mmCIF file of C-alpha atoms in Angstrom:
data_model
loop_
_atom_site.group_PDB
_atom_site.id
_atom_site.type_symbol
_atom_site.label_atom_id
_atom_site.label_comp_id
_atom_site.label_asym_id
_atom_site.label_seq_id
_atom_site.Cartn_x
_atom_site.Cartn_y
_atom_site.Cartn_z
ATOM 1 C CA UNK Z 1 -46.974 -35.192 -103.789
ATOM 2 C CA UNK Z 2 -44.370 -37.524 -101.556
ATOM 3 C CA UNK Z 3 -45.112 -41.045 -101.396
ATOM 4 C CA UNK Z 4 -44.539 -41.724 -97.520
ATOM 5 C CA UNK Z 5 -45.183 -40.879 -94.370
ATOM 6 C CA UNK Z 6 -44.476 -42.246 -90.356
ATOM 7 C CA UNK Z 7 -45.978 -44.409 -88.562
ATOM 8 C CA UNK Z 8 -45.420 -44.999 -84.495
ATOM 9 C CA UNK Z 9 -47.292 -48.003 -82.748
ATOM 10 C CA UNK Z 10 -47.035 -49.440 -79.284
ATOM 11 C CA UNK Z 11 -45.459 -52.617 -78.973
ATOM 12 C CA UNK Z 12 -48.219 -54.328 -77.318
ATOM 13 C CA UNK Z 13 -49.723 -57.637 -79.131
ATOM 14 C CA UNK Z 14 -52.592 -55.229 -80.960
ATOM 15 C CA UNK Z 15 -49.857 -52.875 -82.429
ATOM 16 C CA UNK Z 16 -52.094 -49.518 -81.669
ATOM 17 C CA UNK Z 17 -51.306 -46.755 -83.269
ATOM 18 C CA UNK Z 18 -50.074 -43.750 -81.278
ATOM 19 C CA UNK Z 19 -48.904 -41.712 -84.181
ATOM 20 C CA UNK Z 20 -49.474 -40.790 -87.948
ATOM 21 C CA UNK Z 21 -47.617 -38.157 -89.977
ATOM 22 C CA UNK Z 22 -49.725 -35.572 -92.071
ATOM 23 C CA UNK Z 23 -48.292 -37.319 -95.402
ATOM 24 C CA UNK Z 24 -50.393 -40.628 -94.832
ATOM 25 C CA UNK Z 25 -53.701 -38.411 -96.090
ATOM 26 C CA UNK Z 26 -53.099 -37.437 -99.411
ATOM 27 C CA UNK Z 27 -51.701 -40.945 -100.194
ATOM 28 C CA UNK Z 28 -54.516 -43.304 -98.013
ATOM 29 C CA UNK Z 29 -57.151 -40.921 -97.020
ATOM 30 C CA UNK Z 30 -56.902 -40.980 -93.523
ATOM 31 C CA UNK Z 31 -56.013 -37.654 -91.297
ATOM 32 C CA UNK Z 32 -53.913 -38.866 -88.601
ATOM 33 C CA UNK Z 33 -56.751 -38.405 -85.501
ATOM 34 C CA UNK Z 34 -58.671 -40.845 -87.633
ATOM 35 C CA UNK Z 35 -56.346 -43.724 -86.647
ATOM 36 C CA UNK Z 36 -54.605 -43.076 -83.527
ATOM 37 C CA UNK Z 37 -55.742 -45.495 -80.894
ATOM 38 C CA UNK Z 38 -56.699 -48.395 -83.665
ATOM 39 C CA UNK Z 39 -55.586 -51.338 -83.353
ATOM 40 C CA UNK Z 40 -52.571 -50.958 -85.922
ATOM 41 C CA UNK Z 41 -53.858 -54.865 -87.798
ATOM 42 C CA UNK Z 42 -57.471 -53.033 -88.361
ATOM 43 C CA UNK Z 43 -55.334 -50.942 -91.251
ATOM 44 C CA UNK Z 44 -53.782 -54.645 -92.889
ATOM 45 C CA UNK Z 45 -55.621 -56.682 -95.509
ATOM 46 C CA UNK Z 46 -57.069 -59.644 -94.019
ATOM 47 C CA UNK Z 47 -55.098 -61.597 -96.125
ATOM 48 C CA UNK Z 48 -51.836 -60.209 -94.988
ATOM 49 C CA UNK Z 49 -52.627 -60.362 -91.289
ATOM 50 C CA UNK Z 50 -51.576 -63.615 -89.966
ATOM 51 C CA UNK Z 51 -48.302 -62.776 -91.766
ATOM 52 C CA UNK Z 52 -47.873 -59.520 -90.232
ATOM 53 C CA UNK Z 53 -48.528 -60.814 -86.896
ATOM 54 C CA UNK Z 54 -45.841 -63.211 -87.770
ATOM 55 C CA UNK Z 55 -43.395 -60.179 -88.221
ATOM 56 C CA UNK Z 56 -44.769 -58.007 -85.299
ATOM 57 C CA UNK Z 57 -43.640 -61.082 -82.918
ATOM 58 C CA UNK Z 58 -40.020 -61.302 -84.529
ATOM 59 C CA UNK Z 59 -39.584 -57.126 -84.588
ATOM 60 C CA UNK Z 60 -40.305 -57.450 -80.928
ATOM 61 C CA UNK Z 61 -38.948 -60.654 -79.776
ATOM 62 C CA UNK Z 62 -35.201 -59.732 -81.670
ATOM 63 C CA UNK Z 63 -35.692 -55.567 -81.201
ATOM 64 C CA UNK Z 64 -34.897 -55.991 -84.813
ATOM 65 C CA UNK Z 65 -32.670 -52.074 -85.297
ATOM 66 C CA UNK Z 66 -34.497 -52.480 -88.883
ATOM 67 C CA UNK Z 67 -36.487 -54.879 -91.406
ATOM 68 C CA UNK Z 68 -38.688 -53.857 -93.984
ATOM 69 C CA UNK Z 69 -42.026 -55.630 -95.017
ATOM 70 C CA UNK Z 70 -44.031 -54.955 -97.906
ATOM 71 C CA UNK Z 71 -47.785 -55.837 -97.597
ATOM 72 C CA UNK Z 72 -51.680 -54.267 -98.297
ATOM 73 C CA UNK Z 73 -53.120 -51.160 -96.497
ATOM 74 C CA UNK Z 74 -56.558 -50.062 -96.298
ATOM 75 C CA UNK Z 75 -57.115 -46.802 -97.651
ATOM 76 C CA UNK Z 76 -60.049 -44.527 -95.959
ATOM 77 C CA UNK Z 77 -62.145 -45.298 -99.674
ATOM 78 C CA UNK Z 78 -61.853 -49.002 -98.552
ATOM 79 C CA UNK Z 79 -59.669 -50.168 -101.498
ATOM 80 C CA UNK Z 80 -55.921 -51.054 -100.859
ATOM 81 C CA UNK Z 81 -52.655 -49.937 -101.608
ATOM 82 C CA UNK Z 82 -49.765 -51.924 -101.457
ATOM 83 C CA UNK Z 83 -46.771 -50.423 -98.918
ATOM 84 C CA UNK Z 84 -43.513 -51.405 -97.774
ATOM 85 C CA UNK Z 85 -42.498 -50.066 -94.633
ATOM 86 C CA UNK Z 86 -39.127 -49.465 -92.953
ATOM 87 C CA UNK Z 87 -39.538 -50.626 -89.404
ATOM 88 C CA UNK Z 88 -37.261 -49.372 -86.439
ATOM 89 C CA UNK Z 89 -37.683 -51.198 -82.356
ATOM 90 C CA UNK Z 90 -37.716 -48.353 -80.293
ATOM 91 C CA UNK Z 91 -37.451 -49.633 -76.372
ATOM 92 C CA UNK Z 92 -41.388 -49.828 -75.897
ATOM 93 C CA UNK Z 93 -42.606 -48.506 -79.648
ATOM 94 C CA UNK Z 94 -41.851 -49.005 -83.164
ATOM 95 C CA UNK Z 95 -41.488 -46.761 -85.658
ATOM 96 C CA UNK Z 96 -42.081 -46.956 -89.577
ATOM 97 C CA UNK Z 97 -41.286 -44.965 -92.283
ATOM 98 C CA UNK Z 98 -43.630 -46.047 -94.667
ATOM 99 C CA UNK Z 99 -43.485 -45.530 -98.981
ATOM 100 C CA UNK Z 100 -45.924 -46.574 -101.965
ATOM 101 C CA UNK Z 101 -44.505 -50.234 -103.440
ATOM 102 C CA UNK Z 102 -42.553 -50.048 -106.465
ATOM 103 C CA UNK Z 103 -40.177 -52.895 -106.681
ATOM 104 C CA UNK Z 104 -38.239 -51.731 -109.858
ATOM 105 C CA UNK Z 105 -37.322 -48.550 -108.239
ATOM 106 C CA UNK Z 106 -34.100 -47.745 -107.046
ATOM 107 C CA UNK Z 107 -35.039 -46.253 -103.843
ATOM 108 C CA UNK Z 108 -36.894 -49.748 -103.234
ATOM 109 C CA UNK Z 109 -33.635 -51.619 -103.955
ATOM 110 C CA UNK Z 110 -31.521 -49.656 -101.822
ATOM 111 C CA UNK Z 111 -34.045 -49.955 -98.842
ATOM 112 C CA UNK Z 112 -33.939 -53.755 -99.081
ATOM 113 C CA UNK Z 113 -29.994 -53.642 -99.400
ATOM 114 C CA UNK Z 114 -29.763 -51.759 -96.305
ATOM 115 C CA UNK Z 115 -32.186 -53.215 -93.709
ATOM 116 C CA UNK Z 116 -31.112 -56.125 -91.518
ATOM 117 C CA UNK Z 117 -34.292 -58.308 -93.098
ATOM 118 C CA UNK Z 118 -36.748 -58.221 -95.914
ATOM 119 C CA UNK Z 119 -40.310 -59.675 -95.509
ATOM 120 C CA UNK Z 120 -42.860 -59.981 -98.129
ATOM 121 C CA UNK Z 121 -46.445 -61.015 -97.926
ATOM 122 C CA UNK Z 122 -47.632 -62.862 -100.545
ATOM 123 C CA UNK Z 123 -51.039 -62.753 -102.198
ATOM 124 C CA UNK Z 124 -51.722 -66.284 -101.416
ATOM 125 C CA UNK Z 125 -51.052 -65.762 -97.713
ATOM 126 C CA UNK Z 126 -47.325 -66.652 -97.047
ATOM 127 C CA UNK Z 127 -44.881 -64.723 -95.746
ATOM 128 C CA UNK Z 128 -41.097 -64.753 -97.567
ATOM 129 C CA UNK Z 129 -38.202 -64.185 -95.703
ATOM 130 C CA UNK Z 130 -35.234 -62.904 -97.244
ATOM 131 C CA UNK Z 131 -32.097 -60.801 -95.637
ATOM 132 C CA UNK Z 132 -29.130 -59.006 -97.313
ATOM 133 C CA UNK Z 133 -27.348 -59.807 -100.240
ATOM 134 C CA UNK Z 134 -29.640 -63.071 -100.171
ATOM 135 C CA UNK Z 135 -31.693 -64.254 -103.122
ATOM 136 C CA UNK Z 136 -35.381 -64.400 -102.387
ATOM 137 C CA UNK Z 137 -35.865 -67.724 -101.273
ATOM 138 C CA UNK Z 138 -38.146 -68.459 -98.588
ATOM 139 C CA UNK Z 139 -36.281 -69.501 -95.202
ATOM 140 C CA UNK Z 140 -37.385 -71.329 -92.515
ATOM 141 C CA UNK Z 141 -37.471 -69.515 -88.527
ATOM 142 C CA UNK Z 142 -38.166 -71.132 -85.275
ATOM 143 C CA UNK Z 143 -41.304 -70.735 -84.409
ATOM 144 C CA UNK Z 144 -41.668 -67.832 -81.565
ATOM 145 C CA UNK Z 145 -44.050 -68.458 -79.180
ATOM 146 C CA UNK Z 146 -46.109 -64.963 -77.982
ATOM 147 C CA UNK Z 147 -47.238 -66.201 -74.607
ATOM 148 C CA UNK Z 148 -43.462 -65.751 -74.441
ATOM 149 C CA UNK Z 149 -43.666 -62.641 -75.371
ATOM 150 C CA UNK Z 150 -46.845 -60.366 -74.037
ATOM 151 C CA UNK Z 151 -49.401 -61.179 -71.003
ATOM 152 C CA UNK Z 152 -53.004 -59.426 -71.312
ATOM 153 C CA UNK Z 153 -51.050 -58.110 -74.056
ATOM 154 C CA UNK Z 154 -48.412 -56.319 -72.332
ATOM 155 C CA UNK Z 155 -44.959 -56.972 -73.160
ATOM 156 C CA UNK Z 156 -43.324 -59.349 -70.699
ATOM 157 C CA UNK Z 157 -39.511 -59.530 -71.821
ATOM 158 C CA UNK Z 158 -36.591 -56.878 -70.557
ATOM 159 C CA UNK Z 159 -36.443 -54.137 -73.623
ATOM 160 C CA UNK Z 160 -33.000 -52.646 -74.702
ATOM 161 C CA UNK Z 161 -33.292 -48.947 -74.249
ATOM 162 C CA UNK Z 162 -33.254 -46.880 -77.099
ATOM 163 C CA UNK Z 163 -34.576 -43.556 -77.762
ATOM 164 C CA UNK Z 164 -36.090 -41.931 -81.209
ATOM 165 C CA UNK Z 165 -35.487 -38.678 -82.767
ATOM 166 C CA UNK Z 166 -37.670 -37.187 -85.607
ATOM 167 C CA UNK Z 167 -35.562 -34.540 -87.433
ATOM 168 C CA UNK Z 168 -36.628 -31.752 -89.439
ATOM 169 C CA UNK Z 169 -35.713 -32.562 -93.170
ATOM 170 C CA UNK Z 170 -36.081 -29.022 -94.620
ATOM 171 C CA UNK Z 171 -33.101 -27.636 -92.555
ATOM 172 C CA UNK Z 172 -29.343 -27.637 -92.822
ATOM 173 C CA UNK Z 173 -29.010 -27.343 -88.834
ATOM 174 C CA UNK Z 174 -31.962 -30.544 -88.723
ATOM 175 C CA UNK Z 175 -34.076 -29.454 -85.892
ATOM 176 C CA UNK Z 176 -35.366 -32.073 -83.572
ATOM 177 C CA UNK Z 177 -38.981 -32.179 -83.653
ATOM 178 C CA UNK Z 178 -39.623 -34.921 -81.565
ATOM 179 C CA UNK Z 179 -37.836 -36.504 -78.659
ATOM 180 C CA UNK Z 180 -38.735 -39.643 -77.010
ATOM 181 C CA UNK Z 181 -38.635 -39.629 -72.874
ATOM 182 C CA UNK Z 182 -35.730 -42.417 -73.155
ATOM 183 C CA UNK Z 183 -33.414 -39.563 -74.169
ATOM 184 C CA UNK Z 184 -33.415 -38.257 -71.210
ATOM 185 C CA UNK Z 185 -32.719 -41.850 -68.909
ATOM 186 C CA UNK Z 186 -30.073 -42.571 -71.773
ATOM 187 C CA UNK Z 187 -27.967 -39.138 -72.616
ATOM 188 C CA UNK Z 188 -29.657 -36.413 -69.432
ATOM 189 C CA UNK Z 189 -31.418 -34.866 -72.602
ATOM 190 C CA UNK Z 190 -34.595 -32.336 -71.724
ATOM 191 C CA UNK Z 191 -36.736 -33.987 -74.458
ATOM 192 C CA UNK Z 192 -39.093 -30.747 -73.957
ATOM 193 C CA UNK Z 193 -36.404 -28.257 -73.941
ATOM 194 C CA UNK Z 194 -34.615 -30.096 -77.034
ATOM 195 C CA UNK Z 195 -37.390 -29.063 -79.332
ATOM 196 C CA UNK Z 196 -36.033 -26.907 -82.128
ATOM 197 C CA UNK Z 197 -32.786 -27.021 -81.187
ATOM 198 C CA UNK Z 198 -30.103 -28.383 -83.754
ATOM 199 C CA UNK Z 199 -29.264 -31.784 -83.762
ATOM 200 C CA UNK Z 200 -25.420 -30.724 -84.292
ATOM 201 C CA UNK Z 201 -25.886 -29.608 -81.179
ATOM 202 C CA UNK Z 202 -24.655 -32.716 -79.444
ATOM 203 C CA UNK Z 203 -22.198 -33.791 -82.001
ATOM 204 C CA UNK Z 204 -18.403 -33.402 -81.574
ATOM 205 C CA UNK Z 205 -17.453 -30.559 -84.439
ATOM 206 C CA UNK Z 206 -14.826 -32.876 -85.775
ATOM 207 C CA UNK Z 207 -17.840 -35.451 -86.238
ATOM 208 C CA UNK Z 208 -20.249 -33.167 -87.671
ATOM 209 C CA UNK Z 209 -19.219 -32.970 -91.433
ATOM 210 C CA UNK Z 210 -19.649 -36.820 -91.432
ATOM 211 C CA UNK Z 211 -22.745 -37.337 -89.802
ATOM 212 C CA UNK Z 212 -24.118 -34.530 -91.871
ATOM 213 C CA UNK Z 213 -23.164 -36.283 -94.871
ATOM 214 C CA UNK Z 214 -24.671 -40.183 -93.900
ATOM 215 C CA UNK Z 215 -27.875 -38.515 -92.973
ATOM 216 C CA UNK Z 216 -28.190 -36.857 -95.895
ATOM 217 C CA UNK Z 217 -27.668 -40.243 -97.820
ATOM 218 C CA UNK Z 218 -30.865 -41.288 -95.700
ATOM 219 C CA UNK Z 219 -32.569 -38.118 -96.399
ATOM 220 C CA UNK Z 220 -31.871 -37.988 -100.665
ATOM 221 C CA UNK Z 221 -32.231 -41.612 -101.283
ATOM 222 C CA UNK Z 222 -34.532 -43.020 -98.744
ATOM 223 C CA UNK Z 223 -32.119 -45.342 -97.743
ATOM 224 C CA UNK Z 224 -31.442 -47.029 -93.854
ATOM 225 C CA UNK Z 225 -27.634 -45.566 -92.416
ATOM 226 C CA UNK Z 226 -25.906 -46.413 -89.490
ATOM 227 C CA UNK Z 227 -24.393 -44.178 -87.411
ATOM 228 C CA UNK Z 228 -21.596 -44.431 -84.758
ATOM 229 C CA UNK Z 229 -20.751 -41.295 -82.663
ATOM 230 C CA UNK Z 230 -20.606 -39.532 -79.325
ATOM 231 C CA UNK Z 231 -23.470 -37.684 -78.219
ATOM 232 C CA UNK Z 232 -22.396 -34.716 -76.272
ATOM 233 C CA UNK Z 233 -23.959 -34.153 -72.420
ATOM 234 C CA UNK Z 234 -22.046 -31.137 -71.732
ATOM 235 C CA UNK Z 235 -19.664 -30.011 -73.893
ATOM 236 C CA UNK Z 236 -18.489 -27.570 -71.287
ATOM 237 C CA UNK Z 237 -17.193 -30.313 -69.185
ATOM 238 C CA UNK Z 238 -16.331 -32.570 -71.853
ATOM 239 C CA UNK Z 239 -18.824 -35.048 -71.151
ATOM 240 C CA UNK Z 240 -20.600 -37.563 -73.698
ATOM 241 C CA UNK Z 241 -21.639 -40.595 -74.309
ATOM 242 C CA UNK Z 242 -21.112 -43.446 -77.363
ATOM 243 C CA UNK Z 243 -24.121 -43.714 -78.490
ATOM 244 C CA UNK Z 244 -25.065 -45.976 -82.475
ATOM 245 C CA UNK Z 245 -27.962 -44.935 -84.415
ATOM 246 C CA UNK Z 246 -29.995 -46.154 -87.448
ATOM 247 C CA UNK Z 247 -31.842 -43.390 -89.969
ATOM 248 C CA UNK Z 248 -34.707 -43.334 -92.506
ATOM 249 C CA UNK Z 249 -36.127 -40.539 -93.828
ATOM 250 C CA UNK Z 250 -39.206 -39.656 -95.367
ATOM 251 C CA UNK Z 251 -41.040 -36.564 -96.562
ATOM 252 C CA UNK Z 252 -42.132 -35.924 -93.002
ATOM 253 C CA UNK Z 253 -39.205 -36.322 -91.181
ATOM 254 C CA UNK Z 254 -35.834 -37.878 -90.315
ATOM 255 C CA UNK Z 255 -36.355 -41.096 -87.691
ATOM 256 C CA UNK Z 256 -33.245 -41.576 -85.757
ATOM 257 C CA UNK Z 257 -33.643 -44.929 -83.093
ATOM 258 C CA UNK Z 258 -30.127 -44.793 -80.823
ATOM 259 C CA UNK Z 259 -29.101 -46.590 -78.202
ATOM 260 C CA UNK Z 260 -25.889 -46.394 -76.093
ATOM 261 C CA UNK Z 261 -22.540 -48.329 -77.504
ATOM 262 C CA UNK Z 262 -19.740 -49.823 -75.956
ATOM 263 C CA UNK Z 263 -16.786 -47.910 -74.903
ATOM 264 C CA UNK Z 264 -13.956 -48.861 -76.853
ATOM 265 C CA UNK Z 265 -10.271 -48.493 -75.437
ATOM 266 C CA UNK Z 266 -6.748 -49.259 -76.531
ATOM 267 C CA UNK Z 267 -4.308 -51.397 -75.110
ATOM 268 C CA UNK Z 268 -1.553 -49.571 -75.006
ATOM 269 C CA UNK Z 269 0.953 -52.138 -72.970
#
């Protein structure tokens, strides 16, 4: 048995759930229909709530790319098992690739050296801040206000587009799955036609080998990778686009969150 699944929730204040992988049953109980629609803080020990409110408001405030957080999950027996969860903003979701805590593991201490933040909730009720290749020491952040943020809950502040990919794991050619409707605003992709096609696909060849190889870092260690490459529109007409992209990866699935890069050109006088 794995020890993770995904998680997708809205990024209104309440954090509902609009997705669940088929992993999070064998590990908390729950089949996925049992929690879609929830408000995603019904799932959080009430003693880690306030301080993953706290970290709901920055993800969504910053459009943090990815930060972790480890805290206590409610299990469909009503007892609690403690998580940490790889989170990824995602235009007008986020996404999490959560595992079962084990802080001595490696795959634990690679996640934390590869996300942009770390936050832990505490058993007495405080939240620790720590970011990479920084000791754990609590930190200090301004305080973010969330009428600044949402109104009746809805969020009020201009989003970066991004789009999300969930890969298929189990192949070579890594089959997209799932295809958010950004995708096809951002890079003209059919998100219903994209289904089962490969995700090499819309890779330059000469980019292929190395993509293939970062992504399977992601896939064989857990870890977070970025990604910079062009996503081909038509490779008939030589069109693409720069696009950067972050990866997790977890027994169900590859998560892929992209958004478009700069161009970059050379000087050449």
């Amino acid at each position: 048995m794995g020890d993770n699944w995904i998680t997708i929730w809205d990024n209104t204040a309440e954090a509902n759930i609009v997705y669940a992988s088929e992993s999070i049953t064998p590990l908390a109980g729950w089949d996925p229909e049992d929690i879609i629609g929830k408000e995603g803080f019904e799932l959080f020990h009430p003693g880690d709530r306030a301080s993953l409110h706290k970290v709901h408001l920055t993800n969504v405030y910053n459009e943090k790319m990815s930060s972790m957080v480890s805290y206590r999950y409610l299990t469909k027996s009503g007892s609690y098992i403690r998580l940490e969860t790889i989170i990824h903003y995602c235009h007008d979701v986020l996404i999490g690739s959560n595992f079962l805590y084990d802080e001595n593991s490696l795959e634990h201490k690679l996640r934390a050296n590869t996300v942009d933040e770390v936050f832990v909730c505490q058993p007495d009720g405080t939240l620790e801040v720590t970011g990479l290749w920084n000791d754990k020491k609590p930190k200090t952040k301004a305080k973010l206000d969330k009428d600044k943020i949402w109104k009746d809950s809805r969020i009020i502040l201009s989003q970066e587009r991004r789009f999300c990919l969930i890969l298929n794991r189990f192949t070579d050619v890594l089959n997209i799955v799932f295809a958010s409707r950004m995708a096809t605003e951002l890079v003209a992709l059919d998100v219903v036609s994209a289904i089962g096609t490969s995700f090499f696909e819309y890779v330059k060849e000469k980019d292929a080998q190395y993509l293939d190889s970062q992504i399977d870092l992601a896939r064989e260690q857990n870890m977070v990778v970025r990604l910079r490459f062009d996503w081909i529109i038509n490779r008939q007409n030589n069109i693409s686009e720069p696009v950067e992209a972050i990866v997790s990866s977890t027994d169900d699935g590859i998560v892929m969150v992209t958004r478009l890069a700069p161009r970059m050109f050379m000087n050449t006088q």
